[in-house]
Short mmCIF file of C-alpha atoms in Angstrom, two decimals:
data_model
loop_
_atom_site.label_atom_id
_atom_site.label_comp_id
_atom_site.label_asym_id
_atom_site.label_seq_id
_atom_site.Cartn_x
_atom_site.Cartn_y
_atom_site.Cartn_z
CA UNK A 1 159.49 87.64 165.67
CA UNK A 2 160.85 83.85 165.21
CA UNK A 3 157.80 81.75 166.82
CA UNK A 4 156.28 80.88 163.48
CA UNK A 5 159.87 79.49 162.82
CA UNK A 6 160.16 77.78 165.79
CA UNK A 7 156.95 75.30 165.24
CA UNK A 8 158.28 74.18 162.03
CA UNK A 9 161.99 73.60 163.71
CA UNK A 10 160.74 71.52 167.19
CA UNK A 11 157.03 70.53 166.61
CA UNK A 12 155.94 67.77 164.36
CA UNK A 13 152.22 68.23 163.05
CA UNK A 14 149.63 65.69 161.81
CA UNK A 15 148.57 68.40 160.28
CA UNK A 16 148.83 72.05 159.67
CA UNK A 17 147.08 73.35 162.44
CA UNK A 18 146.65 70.87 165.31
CA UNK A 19 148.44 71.19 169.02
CA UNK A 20 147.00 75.16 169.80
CA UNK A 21 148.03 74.01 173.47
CA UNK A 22 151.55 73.58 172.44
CA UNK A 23 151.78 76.94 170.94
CA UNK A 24 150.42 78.72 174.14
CA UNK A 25 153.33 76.44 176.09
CA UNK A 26 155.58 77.79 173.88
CA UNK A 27 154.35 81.34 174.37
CA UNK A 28 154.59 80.91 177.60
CA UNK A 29 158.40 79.32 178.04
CA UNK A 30 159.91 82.37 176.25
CA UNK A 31 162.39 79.99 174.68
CA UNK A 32 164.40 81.76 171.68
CA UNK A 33 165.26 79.27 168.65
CA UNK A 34 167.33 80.02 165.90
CA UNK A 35 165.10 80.90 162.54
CA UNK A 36 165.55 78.45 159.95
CA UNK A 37 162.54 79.62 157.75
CA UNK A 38 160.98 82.81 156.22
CA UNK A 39 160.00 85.49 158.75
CA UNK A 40 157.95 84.08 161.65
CA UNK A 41 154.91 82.64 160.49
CA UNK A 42 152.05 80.27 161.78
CA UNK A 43 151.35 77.81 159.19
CA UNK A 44 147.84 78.40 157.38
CA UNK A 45 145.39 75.64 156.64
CA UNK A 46 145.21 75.09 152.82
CA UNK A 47 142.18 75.90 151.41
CA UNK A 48 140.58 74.75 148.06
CA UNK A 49 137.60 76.50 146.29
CA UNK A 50 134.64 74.73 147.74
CA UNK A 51 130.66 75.79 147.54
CA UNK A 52 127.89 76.25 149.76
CA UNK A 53 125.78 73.16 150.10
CA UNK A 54 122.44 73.64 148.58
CA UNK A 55 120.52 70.20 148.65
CA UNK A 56 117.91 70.14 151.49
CA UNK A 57 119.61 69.10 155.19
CA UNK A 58 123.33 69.47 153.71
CA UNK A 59 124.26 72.74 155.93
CA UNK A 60 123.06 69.78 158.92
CA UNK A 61 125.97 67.34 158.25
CA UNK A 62 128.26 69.73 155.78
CA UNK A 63 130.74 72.34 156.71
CA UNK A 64 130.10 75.30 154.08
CA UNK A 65 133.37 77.18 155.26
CA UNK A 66 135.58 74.42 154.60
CA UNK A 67 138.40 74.56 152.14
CA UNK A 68 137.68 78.65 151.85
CA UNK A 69 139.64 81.55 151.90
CA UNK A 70 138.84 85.02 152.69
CA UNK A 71 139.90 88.73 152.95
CA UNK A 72 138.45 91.32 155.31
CA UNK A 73 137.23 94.50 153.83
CA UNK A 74 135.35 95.92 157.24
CA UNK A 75 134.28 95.58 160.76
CA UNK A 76 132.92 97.38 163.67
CA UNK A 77 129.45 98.23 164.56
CA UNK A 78 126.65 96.07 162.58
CA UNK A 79 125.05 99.38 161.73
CA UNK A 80 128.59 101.60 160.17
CA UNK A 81 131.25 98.71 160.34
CA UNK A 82 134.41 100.66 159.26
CA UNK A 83 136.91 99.80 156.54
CA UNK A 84 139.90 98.31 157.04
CA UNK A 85 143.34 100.04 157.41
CA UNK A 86 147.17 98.92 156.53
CA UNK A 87 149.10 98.03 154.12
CA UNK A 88 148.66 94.56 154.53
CA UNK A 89 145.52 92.18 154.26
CA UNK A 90 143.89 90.53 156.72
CA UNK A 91 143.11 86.97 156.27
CA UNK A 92 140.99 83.74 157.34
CA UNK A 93 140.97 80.54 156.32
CA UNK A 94 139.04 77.03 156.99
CA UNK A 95 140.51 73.98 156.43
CA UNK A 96 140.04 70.54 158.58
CA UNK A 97 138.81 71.92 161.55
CA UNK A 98 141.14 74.85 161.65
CA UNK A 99 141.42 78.63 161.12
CA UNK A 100 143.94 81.17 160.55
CA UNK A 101 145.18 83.63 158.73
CA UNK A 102 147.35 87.48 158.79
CA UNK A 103 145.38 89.30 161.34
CA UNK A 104 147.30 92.78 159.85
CA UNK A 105 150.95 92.80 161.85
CA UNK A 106 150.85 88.73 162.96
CA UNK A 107 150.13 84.78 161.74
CA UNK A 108 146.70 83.22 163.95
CA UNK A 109 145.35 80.21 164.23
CA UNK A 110 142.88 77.96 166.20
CA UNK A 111 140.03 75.17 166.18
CA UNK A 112 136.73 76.12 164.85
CA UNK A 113 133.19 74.14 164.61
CA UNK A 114 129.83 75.15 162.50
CA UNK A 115 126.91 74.50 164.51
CA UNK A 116 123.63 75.92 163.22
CA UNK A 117 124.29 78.52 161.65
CA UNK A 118 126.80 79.73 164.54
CA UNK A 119 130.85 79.75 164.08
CA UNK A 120 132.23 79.21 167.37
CA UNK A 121 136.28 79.56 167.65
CA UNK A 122 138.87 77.87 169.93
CA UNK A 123 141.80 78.99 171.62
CA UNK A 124 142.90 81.73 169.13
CA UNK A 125 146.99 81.76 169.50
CA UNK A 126 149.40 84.52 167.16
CA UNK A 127 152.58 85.63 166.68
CA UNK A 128 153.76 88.22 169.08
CA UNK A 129 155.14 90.33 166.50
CA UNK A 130 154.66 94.47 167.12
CA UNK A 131 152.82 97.08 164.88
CA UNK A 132 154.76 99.91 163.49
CA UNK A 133 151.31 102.00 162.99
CA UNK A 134 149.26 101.97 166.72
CA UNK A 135 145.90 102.24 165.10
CA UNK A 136 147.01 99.04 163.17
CA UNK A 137 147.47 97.18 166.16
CA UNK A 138 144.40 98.07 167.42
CA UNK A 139 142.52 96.92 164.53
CA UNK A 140 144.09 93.69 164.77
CA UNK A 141 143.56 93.22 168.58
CA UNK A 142 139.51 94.40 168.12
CA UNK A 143 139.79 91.29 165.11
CA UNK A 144 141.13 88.82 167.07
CA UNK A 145 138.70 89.51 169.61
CA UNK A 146 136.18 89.59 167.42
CA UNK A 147 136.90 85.82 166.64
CA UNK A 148 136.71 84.67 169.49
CA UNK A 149 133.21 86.68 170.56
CA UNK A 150 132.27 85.41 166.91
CA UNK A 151 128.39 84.02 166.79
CA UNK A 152 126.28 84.07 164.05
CA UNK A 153 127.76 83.89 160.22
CA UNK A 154 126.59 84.22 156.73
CA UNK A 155 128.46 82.87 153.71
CA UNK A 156 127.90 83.23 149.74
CA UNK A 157 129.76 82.35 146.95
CA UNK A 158 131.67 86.15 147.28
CA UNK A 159 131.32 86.97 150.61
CA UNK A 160 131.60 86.43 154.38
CA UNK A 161 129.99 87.87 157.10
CA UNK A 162 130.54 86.96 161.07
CA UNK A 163 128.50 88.80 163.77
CA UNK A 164 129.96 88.89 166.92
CA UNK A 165 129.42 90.34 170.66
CA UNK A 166 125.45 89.41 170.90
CA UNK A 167 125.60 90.50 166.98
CA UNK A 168 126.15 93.97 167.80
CA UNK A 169 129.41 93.94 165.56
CA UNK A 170 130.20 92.65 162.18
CA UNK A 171 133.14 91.14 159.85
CA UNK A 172 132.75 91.68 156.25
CA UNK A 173 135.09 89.40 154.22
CA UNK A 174 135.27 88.98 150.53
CA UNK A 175 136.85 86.28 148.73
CA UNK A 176 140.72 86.41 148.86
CA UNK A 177 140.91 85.80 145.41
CA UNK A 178 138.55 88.20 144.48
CA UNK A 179 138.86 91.04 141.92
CA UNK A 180 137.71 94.39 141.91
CA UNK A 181 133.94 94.81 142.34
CA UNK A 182 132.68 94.76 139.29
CA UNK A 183 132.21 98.17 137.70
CA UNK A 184 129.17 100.59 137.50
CA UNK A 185 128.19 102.58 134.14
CA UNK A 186 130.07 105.50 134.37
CA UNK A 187 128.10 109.10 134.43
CA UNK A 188 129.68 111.93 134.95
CA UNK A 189 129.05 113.78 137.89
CA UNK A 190 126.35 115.46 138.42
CA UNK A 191 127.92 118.36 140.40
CA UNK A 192 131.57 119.36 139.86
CA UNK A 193 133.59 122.40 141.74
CA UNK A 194 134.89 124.79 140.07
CA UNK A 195 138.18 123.58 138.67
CA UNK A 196 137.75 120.75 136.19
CA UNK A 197 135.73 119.25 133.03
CA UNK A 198 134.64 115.17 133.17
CA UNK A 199 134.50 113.24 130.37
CA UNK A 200 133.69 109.32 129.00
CA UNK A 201 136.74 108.22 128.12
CA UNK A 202 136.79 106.68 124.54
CA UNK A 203 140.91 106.59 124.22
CA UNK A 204 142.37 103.88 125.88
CA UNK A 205 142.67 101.33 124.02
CA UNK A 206 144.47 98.69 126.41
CA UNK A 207 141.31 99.14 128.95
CA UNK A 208 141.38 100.74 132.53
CA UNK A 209 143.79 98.97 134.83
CA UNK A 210 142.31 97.41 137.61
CA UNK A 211 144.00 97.36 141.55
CA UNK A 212 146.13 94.58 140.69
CA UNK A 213 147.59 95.61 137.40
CA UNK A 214 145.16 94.35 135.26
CA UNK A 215 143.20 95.52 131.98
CA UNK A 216 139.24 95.65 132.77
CA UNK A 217 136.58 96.78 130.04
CA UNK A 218 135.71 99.95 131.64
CA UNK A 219 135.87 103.26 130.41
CA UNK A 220 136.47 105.77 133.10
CA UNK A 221 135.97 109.20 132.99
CA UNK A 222 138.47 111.60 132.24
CA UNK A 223 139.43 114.46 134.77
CA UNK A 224 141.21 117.82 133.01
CA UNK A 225 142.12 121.03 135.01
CA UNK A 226 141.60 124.21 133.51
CA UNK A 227 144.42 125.94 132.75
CA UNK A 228 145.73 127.87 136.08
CA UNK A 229 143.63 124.76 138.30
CA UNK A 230 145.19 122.67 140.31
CA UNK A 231 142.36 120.43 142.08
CA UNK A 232 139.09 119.18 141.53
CA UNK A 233 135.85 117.80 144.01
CA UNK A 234 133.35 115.61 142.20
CA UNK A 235 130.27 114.57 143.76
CA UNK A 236 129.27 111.13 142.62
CA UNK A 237 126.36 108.30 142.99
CA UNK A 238 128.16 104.68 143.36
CA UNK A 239 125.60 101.22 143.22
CA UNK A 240 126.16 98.69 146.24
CA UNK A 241 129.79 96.91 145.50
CA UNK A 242 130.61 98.45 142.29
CA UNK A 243 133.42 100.50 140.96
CA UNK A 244 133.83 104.27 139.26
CA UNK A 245 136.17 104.69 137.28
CA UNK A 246 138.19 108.08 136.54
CA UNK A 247 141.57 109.32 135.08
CA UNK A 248 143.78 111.75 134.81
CA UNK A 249 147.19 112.85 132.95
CA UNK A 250 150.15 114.18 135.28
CA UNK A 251 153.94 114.61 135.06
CA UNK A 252 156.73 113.22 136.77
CA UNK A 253 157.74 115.10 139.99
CA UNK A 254 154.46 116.69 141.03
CA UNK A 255 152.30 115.53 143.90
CA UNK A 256 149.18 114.17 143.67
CA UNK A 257 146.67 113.91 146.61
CA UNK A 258 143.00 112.05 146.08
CA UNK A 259 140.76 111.58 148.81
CA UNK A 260 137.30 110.15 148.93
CA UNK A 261 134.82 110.36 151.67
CA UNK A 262 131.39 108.94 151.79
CA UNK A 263 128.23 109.15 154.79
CA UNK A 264 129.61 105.55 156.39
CA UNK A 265 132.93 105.51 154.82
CA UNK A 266 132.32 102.46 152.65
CA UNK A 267 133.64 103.71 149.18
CA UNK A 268 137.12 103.22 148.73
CA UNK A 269 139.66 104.44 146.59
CA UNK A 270 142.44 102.69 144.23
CA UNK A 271 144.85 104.24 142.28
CA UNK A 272 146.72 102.82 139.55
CA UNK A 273 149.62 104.08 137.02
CA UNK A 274 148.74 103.86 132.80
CA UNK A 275 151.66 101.35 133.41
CA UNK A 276 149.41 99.26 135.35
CA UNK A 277 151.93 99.73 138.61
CA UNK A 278 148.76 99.60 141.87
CA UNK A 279 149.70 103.17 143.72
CA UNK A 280 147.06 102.57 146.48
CA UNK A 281 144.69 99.51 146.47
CA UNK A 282 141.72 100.02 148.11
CA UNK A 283 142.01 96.87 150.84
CA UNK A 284 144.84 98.79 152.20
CA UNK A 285 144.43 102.25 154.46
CA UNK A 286 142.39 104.76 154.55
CA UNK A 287 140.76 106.48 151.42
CA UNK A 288 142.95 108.84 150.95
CA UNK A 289 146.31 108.88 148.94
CA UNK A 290 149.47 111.90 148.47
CA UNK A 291 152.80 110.84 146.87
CA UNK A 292 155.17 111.84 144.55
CA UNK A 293 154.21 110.55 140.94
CA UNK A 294 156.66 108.59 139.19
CA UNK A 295 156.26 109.09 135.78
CA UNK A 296 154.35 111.55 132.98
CA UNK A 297 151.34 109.04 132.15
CA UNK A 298 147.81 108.70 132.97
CA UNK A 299 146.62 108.26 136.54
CA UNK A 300 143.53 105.91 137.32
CA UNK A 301 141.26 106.38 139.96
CA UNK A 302 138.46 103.79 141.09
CA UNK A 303 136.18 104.75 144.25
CA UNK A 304 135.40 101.44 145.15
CA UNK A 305 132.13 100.76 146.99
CA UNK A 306 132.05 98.19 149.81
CA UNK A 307 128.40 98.93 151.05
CA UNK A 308 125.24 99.76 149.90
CA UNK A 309 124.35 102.17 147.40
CA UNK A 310 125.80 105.51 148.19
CA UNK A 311 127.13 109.09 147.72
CA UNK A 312 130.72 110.17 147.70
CA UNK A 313 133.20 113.22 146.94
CA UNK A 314 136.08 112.52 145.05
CA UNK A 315 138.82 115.14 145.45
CA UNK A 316 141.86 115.53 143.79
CA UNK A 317 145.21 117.99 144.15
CA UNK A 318 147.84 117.64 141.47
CA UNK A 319 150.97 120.46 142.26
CA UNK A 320 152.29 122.15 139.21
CA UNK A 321 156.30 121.54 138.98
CA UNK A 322 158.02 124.66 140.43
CA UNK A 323 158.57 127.48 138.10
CA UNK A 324 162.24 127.77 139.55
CA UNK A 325 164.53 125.26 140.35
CA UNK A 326 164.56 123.70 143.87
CA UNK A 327 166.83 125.94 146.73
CA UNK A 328 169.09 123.38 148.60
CA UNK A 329 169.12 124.17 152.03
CA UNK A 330 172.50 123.99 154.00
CA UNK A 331 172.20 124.84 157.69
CA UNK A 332 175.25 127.04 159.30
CA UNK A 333 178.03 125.31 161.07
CA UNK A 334 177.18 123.72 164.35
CA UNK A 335 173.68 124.53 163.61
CA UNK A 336 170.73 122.49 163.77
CA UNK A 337 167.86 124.45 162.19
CA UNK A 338 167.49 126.93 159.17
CA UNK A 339 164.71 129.73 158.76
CA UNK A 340 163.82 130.93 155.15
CA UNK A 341 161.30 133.31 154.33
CA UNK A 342 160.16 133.78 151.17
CA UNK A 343 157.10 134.74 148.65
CA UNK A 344 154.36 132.32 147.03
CA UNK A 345 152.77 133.35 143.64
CA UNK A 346 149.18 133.40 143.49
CA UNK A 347 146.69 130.67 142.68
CA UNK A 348 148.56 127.95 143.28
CA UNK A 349 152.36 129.15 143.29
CA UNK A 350 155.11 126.37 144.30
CA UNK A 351 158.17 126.72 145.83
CA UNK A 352 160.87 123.71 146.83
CA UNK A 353 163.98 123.07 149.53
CA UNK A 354 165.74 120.65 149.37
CA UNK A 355 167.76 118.79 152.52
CA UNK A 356 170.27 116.86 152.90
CA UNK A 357 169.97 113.87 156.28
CA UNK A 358 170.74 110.87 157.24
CA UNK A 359 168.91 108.14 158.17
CA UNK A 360 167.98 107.68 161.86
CA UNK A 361 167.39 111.53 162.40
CA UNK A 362 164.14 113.77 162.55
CA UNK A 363 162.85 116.27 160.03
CA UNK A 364 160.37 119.19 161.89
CA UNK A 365 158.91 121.68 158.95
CA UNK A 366 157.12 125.12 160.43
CA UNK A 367 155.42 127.13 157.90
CA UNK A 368 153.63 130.24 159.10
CA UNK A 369 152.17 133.02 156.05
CA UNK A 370 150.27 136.00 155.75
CA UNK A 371 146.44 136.05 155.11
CA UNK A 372 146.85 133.12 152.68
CA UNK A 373 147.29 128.91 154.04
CA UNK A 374 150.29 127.70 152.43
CA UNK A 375 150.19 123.83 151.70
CA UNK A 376 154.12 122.21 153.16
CA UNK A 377 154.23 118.23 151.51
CA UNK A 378 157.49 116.37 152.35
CA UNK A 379 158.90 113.87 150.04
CA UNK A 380 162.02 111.64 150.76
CA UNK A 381 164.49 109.45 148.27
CA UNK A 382 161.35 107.11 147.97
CA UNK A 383 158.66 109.58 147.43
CA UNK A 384 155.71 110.91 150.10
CA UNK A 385 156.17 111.12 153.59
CA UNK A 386 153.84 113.73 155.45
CA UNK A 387 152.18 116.73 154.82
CA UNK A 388 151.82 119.56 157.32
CA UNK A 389 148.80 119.53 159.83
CA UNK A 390 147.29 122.73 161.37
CA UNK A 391 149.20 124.40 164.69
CA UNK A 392 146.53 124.86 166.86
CA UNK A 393 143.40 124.90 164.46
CA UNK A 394 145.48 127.70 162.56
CA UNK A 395 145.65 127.00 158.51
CA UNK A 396 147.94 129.90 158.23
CA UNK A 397 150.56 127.91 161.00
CA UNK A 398 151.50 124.59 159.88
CA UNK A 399 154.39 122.08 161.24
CA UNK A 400 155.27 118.58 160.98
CA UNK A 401 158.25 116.68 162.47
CA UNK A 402 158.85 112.90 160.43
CA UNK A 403 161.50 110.48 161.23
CA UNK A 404 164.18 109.45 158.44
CA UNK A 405 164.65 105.86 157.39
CA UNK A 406 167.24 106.76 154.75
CA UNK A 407 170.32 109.16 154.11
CA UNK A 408 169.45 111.23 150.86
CA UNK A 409 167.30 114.26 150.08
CA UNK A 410 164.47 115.09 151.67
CA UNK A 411 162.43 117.79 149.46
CA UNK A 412 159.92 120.06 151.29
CA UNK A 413 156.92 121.52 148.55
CA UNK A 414 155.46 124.60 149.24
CA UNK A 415 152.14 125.72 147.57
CA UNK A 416 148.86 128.03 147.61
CA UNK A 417 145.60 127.36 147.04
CA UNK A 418 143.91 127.91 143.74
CA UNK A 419 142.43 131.04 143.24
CA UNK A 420 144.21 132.97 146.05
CA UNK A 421 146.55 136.09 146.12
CA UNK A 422 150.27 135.98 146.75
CA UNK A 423 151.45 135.53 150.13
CA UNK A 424 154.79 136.00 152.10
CA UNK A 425 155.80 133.05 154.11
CA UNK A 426 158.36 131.87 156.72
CA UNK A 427 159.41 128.10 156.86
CA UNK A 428 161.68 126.92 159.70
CA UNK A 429 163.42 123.61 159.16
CA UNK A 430 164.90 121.57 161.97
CA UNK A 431 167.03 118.06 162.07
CA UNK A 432 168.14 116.49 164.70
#
């Protein structure tokens, strides 16, 4: 956690990145130092906007990934090289000889030379901090091994691409100053489920905001429900690196949930509040969102294409606020669990508990119902935490057990599907 600290406390540097034996010395002596900068960090070369050479023989005694800084977007296979997941960005820079970067959880950094066409990497050293999320820390161990397997690279203005292992794998970078892709005509979908009109937008007069907060000239199109609705599944065509743009009004309190999926998984999603506030940027995670919506406003939602020209199916949930006021939930003395049952209007009926816990115990929700699935989506003092998953390949048996980081209330939602009958339910709550 401190050994970014400890090379600016006890080394001296020429410059930013030399001495990679030193680090792996000091990796190796376990020594502890006192932190006297911000959380443990490797110092990154500095990189300056540079271009590619372009006059005959200049790639021969030029390096065109000096002074360049870049984000990855995906990696994998050559052939379906999957997007990238977490909340935060991974990173490489050139600058003098030397890479590094945020490889998702830690600070890297090592030598690197350009020799025809090839990238070839030194000793690759980190920070030894640990992932919260395991399949984070497995990305970040299959990209630092990717480095150092890295062969054959091609670099534009906008983009970055390193094969690796014989070429059988590939990192996709984009700039790391780079904006959203720039956006597609919008046309509404050609096929649309059952549960909502689309629209061109012509009503928005400060622009669409983009994944950074930012007005952009696109109009998107607008998603309404019918009345009684509750979701909607659009199935859309999306040009290679460009941006669809859609929107939506909701109210404060209810739960929204967008997914998008796509044949190789290479169309993203962003969403972003009227008030410009980025909900879910498309570098970071999976594309798919849920989370308690923060205020009555319009709701913008790009599907972001990273790939080649594609199809995709936008979904979207939005929970009506409960017709009745939440039920707080008290267990009995000396108890540790509390089991409600209870019955769900139809087409999309909601019911809420609320919970009170503190911060260090566990939250397990059962729901089990009738002849009707019954959606369970827990929220906590800072919004979404989990929804409930299957029991067994069962939809009408649900559970999930979630860990508390805070003391406050912890709201359970219940909810049917659209366009199904009532159905009686029993939901079991357990903290420990």
């Amino acid at each position: 956690m401190v050994f970014g600290r400890q090379l600016s406390l006890h080394l001296k540097w020429r410059t930013r990145w030399a001495l990679p034996l030193a680090l792996v010395a000091l990796l190796a002596s376990g020594c502890i130092v006192t932190p006297v900068a911000p959380a443990g960090t490797i110092p990154r070369p500095t990189a300056t906007p540079t271009t590619v050479p372009t006059t005959p023989g200049a790639e021969e005694t030029a390096d065109p990934l000096a002074n360049s800084e870049w984000r990855l977007v995906s990696m994998g296979a050559a052939d379906s090289p999957a997007p990238v997941i977490g909340e935060d960005a991974i990173t490489l820079s050139f600058a003098d000889g030397q890479a590094g970067g945020h490889s998702g959880c830690n600070e890297y950094g090592g030598s690197y030379q350009v020799e025809n066409g090839a990238l070839v990497f030194g000793e690759i050293v980190s920070t030894l901090r640990a992932c919260v999320d395991e399949a984070v820390m497995q990305q970040e161990q299959q990209y630092l091994g990717a480095l150092r397997a890295a062969g054959r690279f091609e670099r534009t203005e906008e983009g970055l691409t390193i094969r690796y292992a014989d070429e059988s794998g590939v990192l996709n970078f984009v700039a790391a100053d780079a904006a959203e892709p720039s956006p597609a005509t919008v046309t509404p979908a050609d096929e649309l489920t059952g549960t909502a009109t689309l629209t061109p937008t012509t009503d928005l007069p400060a622009g669409t905001p983009d994944s950074a907060g930012e007005a952009t000239s696109a109009q998107p199109t607008r998603i309404t429900f019918t009345p009684g609705e509750t979701s909607a599944t659009v199935e859309g065509m999306i040009g290679e690196r460009q941006t669809d743009y859609y929107v939506l009004h909701a109210q404060a309190g209810q739960i929204m949930s967008v997914e998008i999926a796509s044949p190789n998984d290479d169309v993203l999603l962003t969403v972003v509040g009227e008030d410009g506030t980025p909900l879910k940027r498309y570098q970071a995670g999976p594309p798919s969102w849920t989370s308690q919506l923060p205020a009555t406003q319009d709701y913008f939602i790009h599907a972001v294409s990273v790939g080649p020209a594609t199809t995709y199916t936008l979904h979207v949930r939005v929970l009506p606020l409960a017709s009745v006021p939440a039920e707080h939930s008290e267990f009995a003395p000396g108890a540790t669990s509390a089991q409600i049952s209870g019955l769900l209007p139809a087409g999309g009926g909601v019911q809420q508990y609320v919970l009170a816990a503190s911060a260090g115990q566990t939250l397990a929700v059962e729901v089990m119902s009738d002849d009707v699935p019954v959606e369970a989506v827990i929220t906590g003092p800072t919004g979404f935490l989990a929804t409930a998953e299957p029991v067994g390949g069962d939809a009408n048996h649900v559970a999930q057990t979630v860990p508390l980081a805070e003391t406050g209330d912890y709201t359970v939602t219940l909810a049917t599907p659209d366009r199904m009958p009532s159905t009686n339910y029993t939901v079991t709550f357990t903290i420990e």
